[in-house]
CSV table of C-alpha atoms and ligand atoms in Angstrom, one decimal:
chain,number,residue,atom,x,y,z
N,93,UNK,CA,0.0,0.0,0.0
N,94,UNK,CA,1.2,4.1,-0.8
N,95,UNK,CA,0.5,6.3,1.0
N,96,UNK,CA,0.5,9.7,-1.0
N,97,UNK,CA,0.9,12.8,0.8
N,98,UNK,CA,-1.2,15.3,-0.5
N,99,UNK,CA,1.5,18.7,-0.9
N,100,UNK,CA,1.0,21.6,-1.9
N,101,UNK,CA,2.2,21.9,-5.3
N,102,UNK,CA,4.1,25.2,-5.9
N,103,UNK,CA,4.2,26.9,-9.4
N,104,UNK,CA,6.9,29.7,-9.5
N,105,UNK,CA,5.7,31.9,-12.1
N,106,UNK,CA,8.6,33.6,-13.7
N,107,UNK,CA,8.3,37.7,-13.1
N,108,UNK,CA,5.8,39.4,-16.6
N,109,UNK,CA,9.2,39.8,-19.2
N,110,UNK,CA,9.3,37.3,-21.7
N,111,UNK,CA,10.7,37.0,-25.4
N,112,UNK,CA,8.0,35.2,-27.6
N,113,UNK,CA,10.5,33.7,-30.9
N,114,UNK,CA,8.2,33.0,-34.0
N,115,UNK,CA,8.9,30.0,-35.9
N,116,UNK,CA,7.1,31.0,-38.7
N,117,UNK,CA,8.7,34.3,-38.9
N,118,UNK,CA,11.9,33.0,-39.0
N,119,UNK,CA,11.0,30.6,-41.8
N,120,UNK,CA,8.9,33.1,-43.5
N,121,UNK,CA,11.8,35.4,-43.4
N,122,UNK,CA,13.9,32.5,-44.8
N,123,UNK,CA,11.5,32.2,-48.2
N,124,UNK,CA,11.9,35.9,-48.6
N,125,UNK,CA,15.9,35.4,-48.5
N,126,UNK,CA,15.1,32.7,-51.0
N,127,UNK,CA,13.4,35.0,-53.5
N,128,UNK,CA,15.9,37.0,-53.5
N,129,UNK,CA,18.8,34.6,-53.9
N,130,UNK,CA,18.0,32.9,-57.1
N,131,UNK,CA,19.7,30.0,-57.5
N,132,UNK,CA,21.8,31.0,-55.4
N,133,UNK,CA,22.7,28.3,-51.9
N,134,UNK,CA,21.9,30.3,-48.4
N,135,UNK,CA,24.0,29.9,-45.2
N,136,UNK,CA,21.5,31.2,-42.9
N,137,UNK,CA,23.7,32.7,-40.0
N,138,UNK,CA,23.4,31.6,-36.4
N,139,UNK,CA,26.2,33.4,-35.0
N,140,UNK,CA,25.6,34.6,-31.8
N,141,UNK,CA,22.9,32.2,-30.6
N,142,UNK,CA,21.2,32.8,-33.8
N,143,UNK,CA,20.9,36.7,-33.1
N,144,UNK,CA,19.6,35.9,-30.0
N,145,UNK,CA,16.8,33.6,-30.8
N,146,UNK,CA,18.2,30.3,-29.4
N,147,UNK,CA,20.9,28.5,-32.0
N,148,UNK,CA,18.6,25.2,-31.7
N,149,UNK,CA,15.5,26.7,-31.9
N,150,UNK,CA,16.8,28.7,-35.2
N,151,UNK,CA,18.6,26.0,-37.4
N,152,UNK,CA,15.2,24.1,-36.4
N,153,UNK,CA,13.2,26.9,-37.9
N,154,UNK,CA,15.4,27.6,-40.6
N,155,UNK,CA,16.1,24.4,-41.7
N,156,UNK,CA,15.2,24.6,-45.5
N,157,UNK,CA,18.4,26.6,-45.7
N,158,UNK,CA,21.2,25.1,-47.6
N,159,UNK,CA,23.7,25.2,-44.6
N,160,UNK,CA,24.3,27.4,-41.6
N,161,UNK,CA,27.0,29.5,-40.7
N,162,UNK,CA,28.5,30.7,-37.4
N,163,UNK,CA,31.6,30.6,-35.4
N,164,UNK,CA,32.2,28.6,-32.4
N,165,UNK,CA,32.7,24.8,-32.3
N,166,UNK,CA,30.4,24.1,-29.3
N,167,UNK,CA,27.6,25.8,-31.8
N,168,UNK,CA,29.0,23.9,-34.6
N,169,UNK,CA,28.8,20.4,-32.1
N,170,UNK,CA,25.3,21.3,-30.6
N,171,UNK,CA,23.8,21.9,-34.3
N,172,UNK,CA,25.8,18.5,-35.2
N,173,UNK,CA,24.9,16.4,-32.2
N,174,UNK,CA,20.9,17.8,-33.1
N,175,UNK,CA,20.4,15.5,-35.8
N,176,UNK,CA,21.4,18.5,-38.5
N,177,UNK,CA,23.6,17.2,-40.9
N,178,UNK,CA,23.8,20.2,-43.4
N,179,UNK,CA,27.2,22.2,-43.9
N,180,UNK,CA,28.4,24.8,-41.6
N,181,UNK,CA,30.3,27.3,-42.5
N,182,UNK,CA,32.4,28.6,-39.8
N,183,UNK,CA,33.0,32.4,-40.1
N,184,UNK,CA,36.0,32.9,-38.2
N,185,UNK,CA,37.5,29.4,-39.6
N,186,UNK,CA,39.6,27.9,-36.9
N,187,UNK,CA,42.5,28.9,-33.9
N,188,UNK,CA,44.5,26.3,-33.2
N,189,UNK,CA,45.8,23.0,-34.6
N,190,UNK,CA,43.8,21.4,-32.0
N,191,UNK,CA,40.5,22.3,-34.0
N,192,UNK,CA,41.6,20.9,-37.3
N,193,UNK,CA,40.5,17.3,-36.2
N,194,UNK,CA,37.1,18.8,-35.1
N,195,UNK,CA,36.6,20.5,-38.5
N,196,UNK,CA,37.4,16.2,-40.5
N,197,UNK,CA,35.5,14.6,-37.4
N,198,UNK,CA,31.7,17.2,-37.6
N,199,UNK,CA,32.4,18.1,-41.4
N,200,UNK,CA,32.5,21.3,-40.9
N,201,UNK,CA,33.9,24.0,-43.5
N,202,UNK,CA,36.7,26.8,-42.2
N,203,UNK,CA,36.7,30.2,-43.8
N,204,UNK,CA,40.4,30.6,-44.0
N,205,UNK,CA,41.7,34.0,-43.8
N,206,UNK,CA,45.8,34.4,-42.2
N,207,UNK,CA,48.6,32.7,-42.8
N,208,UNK,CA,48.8,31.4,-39.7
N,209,UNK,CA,45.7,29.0,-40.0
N,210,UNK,CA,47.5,27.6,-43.6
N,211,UNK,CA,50.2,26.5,-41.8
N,212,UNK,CA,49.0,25.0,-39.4
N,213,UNK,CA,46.5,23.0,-42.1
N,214,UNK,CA,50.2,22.2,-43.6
N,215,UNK,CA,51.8,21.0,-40.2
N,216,UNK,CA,48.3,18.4,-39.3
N,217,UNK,CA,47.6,15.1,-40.8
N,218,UNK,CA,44.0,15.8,-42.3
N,219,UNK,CA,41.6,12.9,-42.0
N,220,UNK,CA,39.8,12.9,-45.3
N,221,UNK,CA,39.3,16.5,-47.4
N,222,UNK,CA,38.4,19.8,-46.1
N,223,UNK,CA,36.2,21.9,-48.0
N,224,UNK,CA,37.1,25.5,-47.5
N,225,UNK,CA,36.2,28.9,-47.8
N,226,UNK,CA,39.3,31.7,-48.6
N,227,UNK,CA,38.7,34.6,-47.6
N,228,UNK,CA,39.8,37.7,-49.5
N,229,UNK,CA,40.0,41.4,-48.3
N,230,UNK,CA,38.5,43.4,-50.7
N,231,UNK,CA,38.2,46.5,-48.7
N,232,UNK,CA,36.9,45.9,-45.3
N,233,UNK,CA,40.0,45.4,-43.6
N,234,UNK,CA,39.1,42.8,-40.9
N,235,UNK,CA,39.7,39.4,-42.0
N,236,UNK,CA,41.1,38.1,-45.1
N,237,UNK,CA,44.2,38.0,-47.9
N,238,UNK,CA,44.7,40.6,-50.2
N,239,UNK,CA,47.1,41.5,-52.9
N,240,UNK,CA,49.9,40.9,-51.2
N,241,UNK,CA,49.2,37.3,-49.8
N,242,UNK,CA,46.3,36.0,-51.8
N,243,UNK,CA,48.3,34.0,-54.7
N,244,UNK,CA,50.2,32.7,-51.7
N,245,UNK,CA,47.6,31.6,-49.8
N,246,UNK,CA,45.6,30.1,-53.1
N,247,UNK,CA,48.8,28.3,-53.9
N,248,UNK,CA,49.2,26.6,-50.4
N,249,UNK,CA,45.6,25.5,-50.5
N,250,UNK,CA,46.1,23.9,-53.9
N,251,UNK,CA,49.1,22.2,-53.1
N,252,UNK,CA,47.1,20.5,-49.8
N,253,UNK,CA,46.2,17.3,-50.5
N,254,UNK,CA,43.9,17.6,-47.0
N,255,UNK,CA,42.4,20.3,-48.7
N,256,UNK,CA,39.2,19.6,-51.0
N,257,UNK,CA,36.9,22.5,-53.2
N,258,UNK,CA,37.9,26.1,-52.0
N,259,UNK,CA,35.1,29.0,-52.4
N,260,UNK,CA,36.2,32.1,-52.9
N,261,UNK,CA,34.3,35.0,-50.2
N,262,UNK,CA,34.5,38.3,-49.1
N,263,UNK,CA,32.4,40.2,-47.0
N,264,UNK,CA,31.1,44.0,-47.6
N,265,UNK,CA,31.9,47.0,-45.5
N,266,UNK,CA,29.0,49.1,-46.6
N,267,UNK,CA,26.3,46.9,-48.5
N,268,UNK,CA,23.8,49.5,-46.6
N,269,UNK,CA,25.5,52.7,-47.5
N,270,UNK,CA,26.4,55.3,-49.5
N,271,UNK,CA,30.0,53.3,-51.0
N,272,UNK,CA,28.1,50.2,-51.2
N,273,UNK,CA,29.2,47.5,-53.3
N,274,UNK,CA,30.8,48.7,-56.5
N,275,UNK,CA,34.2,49.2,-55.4
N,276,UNK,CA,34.7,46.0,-53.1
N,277,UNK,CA,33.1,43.7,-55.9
N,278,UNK,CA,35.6,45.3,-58.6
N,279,UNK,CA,38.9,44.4,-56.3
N,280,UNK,CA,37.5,41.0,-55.3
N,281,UNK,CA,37.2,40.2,-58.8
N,282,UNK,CA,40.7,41.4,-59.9
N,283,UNK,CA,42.0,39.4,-56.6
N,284,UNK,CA,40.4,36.6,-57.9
N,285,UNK,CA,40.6,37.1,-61.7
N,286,UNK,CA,42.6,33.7,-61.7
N,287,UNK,CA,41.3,31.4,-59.3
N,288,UNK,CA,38.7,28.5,-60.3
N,289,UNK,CA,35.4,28.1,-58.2
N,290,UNK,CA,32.3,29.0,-56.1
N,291,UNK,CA,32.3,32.4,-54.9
N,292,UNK,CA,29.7,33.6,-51.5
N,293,UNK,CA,30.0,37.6,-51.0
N,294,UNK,CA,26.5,38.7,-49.7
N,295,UNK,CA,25.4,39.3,-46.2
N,296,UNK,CA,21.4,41.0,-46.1
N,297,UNK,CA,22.2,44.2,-47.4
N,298,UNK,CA,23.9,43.1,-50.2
N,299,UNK,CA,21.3,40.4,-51.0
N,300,UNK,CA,18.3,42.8,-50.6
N,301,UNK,CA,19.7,45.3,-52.2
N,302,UNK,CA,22.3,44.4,-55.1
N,303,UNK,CA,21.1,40.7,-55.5
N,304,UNK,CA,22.1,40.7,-59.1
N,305,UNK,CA,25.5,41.5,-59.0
N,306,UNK,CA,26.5,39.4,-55.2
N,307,UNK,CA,24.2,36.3,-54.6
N,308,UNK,CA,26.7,34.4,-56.6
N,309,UNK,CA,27.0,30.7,-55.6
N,310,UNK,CA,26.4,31.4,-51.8
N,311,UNK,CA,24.9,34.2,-50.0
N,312,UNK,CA,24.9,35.1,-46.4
N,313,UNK,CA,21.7,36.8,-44.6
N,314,UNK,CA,21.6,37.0,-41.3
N,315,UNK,CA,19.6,40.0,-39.6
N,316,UNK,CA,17.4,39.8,-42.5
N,317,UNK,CA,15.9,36.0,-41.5
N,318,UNK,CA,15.2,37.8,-37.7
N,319,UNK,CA,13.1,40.0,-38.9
N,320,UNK,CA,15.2,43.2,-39.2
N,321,UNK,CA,16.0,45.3,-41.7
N,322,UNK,CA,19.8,46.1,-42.8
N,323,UNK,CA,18.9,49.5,-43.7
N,324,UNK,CA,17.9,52.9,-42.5
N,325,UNK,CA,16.4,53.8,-45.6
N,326,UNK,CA,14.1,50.5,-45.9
N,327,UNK,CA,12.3,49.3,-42.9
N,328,UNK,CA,11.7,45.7,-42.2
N,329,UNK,CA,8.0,45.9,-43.5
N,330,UNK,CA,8.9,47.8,-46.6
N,331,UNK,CA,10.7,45.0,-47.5
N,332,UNK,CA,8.5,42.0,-46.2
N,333,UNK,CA,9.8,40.7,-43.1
N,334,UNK,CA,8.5,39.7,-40.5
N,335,UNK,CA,9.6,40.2,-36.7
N,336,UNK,CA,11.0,37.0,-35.1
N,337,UNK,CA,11.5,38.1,-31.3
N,338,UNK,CA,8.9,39.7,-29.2
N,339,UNK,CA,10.2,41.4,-26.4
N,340,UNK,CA,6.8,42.1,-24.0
N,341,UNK,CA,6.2,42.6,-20.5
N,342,UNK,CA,4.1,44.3,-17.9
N,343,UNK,CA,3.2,47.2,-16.3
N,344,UNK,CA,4.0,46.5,-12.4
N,345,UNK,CA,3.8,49.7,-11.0
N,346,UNK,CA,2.2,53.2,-12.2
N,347,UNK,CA,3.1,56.7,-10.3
N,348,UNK,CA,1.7,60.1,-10.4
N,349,UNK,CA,4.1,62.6,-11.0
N,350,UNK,CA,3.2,66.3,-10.1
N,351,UNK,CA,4.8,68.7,-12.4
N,352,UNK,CA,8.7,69.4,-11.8
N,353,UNK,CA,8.7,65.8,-10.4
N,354,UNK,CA,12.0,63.8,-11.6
N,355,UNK,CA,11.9,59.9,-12.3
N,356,UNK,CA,14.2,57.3,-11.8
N,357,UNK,CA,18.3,57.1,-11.0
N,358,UNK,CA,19.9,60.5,-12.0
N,359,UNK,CA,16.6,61.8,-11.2
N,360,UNK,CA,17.8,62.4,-15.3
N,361,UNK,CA,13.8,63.1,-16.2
N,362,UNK,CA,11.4,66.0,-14.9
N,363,UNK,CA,7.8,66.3,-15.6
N,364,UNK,CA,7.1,69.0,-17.9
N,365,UNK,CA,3.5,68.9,-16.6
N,366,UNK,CA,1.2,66.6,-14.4
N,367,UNK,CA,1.9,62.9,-15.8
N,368,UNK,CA,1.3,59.5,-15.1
N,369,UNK,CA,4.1,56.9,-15.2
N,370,UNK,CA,4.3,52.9,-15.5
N,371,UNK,CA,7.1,51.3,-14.2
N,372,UNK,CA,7.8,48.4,-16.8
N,373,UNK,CA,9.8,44.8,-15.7
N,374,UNK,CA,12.6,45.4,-18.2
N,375,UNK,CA,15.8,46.7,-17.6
N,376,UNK,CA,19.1,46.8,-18.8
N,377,UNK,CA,20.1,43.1,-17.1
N,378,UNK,CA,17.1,41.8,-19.9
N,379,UNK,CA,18.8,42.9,-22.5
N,380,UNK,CA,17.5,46.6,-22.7
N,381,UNK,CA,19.6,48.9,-23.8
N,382,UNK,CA,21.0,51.5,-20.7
N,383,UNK,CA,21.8,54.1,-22.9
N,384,UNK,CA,17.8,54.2,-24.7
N,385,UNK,CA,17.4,58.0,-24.1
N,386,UNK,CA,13.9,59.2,-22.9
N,387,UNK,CA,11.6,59.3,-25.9
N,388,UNK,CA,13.1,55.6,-27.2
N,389,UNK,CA,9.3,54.0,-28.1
N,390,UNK,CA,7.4,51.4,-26.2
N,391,UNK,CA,4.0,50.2,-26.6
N,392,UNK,CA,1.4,49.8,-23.8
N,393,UNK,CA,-2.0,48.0,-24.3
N,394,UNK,CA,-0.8,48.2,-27.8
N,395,UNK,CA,-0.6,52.2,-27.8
N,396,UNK,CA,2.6,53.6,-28.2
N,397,UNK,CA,4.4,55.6,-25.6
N,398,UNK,CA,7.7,56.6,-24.8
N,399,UNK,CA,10.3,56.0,-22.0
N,400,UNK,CA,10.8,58.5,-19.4
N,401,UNK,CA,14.4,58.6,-17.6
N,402,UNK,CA,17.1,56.0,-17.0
N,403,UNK,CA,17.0,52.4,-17.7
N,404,UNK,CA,17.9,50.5,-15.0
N,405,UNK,CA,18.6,47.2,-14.3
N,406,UNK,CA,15.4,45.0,-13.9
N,407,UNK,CA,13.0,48.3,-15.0
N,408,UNK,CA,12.2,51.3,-16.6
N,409,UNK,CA,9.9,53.5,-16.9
N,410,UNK,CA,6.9,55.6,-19.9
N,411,UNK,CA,4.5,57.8,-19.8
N,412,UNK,CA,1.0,56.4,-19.1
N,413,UNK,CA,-0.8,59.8,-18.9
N,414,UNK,CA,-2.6,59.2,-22.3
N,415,UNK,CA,-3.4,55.7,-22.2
N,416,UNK,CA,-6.4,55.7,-19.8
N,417,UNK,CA,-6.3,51.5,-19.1
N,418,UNK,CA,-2.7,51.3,-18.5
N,419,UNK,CA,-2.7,50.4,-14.6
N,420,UNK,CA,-0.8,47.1,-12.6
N,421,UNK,CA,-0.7,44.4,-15.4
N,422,UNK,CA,-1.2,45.8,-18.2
N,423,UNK,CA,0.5,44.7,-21.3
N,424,UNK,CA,3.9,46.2,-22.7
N,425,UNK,CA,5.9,45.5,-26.0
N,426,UNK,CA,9.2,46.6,-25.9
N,427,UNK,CA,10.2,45.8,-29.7
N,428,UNK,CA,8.9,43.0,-31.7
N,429,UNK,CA,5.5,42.6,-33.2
N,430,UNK,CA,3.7,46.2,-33.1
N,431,UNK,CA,7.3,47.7,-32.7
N,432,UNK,CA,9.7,47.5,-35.3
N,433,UNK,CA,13.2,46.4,-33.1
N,434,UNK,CA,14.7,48.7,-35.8
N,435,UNK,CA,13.2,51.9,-34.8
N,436,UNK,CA,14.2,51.4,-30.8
N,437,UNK,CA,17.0,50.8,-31.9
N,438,UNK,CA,18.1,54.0,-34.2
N,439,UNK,CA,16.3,55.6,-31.0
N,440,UNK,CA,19.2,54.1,-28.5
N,441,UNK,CA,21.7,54.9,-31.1
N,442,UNK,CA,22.6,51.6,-32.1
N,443,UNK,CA,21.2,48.6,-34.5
N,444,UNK,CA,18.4,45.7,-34.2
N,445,UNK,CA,21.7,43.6,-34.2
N,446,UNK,CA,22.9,44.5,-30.9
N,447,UNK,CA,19.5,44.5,-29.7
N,448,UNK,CA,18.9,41.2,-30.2
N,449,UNK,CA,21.9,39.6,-29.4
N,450,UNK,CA,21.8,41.0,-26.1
N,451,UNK,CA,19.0,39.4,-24.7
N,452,UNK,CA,19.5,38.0,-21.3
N,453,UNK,CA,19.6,34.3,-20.7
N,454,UNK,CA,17.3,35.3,-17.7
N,455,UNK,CA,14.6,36.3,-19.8
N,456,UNK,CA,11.8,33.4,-20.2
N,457,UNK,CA,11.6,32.7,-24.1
N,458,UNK,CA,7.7,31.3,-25.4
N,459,UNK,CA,8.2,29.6,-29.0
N,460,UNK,CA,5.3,30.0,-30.8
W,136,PLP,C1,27.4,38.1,-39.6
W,136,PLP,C2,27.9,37.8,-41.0
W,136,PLP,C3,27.0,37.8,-42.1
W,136,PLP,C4,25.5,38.1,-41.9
W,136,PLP,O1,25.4,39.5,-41.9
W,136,PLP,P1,23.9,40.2,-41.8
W,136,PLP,O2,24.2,41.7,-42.0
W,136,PLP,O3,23.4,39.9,-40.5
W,136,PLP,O4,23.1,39.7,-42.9
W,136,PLP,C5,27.4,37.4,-43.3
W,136,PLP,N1,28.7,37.2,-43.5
W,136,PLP,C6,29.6,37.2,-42.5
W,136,PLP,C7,31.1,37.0,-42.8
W,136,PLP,C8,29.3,37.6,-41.3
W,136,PLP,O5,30.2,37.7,-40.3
């Protein structure tokens, strides 16, 4: 015989913040990469826990993509030990010997791009045949072989019998801006005026914006499949995406501010007139941006509002006075759907990118 002893079962209920990731977004926002690629392959890039939407959760989503791209080998082995057995192309290539038997063992494809990482492909026995990526500088100045070492570097990759096809890539500086492409794509092709096969050049911008000239064999998006726009010209919506993350909370306090009043640490805000505040559960340790100045946009009860002095770390704080309902509870979107990510973003001086990146591992995520 049991005995059961009744208890009292107790359901911790995480505080109102959450980030709600859209599946459907993120494979909706795929299809629109896919229109605009052509023919072209599609490395949908994960980096960075998949811009902050879980790297699982994304390559899941995402999974009609040709391969995925990102840069560290415990991504590369969680994707790998998922089930996923597509390429991945990993950005930053590899940093020590160590990795080489890693890259054979998980099939995965290093962007090559010093010297350094040639010889030490030269110095290691290479089970099977690499594919690589070479990466050339055609202007950026970060990563990559130029004039002076590309032949070089081509020639030692030939001459490796470890090493299998090499795809030729660059990366743009300013896909989004007033250089754009024209000048990078000229050098790239007069680096590469010589060397045989696939090329992969463009990241969103480029793709959205000069698709013709850089989807070549492979393209790149990344902020693009989230839901964001590369662009401050273009929003998001302009050019069909749709948000993945939602970023919402609740109202869980409200004050009444008598004119002259100052909010918050800093005391950096002071009521111009009477004015009713809600204090919001988000703060800077969520994954909102500290430096959002007041006036950065917020919606409450799906009105939008505007933040009123500092952000600190687990709140922060809009102006209620106008929206009547708003009280204890009430619903808050902080970017996301109703709220382009874009626009808080060019409101805190910075991009969705960053935005999204930076959301907190404490914040509950909902996949819907
Ligand atoms: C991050 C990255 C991309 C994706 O760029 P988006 O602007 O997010 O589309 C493409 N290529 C490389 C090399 C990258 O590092």
């Amino acid at each position: 015989m049991t005995f059961v002893r009744p208890g009292r079962i107790l359901r911790l209920m995480p505080r109102p913040i959450r980030a709600t990731i859209s599946t459907t977004a993120l494979a909706h926002n795929l299809a629109i990469a896919r229109q605009h690629a052509g023919a072209a392959k599609i490395w949908a890039v994960v980096k960075a826990n998949a811009y902050g939407h879980g790297l699982l959760r994304a390559a899941q989503a995402l999974r009609e993509a040709d391969g995925f791209a990102l840069l560290d080998f415990v991504d590369a082995l969680r994707v790998r030990n998922a089930g996923i057995d597509k390429p991945i192309l990993m950005l930053e290539g590899f940093f020590m010997p160590e990795d080489i038997a890693l890259l054979s063992r998980y099939r995965l494809t290093p962007v090559i791009h010093n010297m350094a990482q040639i010889e030490m492909l030269e110095k290691t026995a290479i089970e099977g045949t690499l594919e690589v990526y070479l990466k050339i500088n055609s202007g950026m100045n970060r990563l990559g072989f130029t004039v002076d070492n590309v032949r070089l570097a081509s020639i030692a990759l030939g001459a490796n019998k470890g090493v299998g096809s090499v795809t030729l890539m660059t990366h743009f500086a300013d896909a989004d801006g007033a250089e754009g492409i024209q000048g990078q794509l000229q050098w790239f092709g007069v680096l590469t005026r010589s060397f045989e096969g696939p090329r992969s050049l463009a990241n969103s911008a480029a793709l959205l914006r000069f698709p013709e000239e850089t989807r070549a064999d492979w393209v790149r998006p990344g902020i693009m499949l989230y839901g964001c726009s590369p662009f401050t010209f273009k929003s998001a919506a302009e050019i069909g995406l749709r948000p993945a993350m939602t970023l919402s909370s609740e109202i869980i306090g409200v004050q009444h501010l008598e004119q002259g009043e100052r909010v918050g640490y800093g005391l950096a805000y002071q009521a111009a007139q009477e004015m009713t505040i809600g204090v919001i559960a988000c703060g800077y340790a969520d994954g909102y941006p500290r430096h959002a100045p007041s006036g950065t946009p917020v919606l409450v009860a799906g009105q939008r509002t505007r933040t009123v002095g500092r952000v600190s770390m687990d709140m922060l704080c809009v102006d209620i006075s106008d929206i009547e309902q708003a009280y204890v509870g009430t619903p808050a979107t902080l970017w996301g759907e109703g709220l382009p990510c874009d626009e808080v973003a060019q409101a805190a001086g910075t991009v969705s990118y960053e935005l999204l990146c930076a959301l907190a591992p404490r914040v509950p995520v909902v996949e819907i």
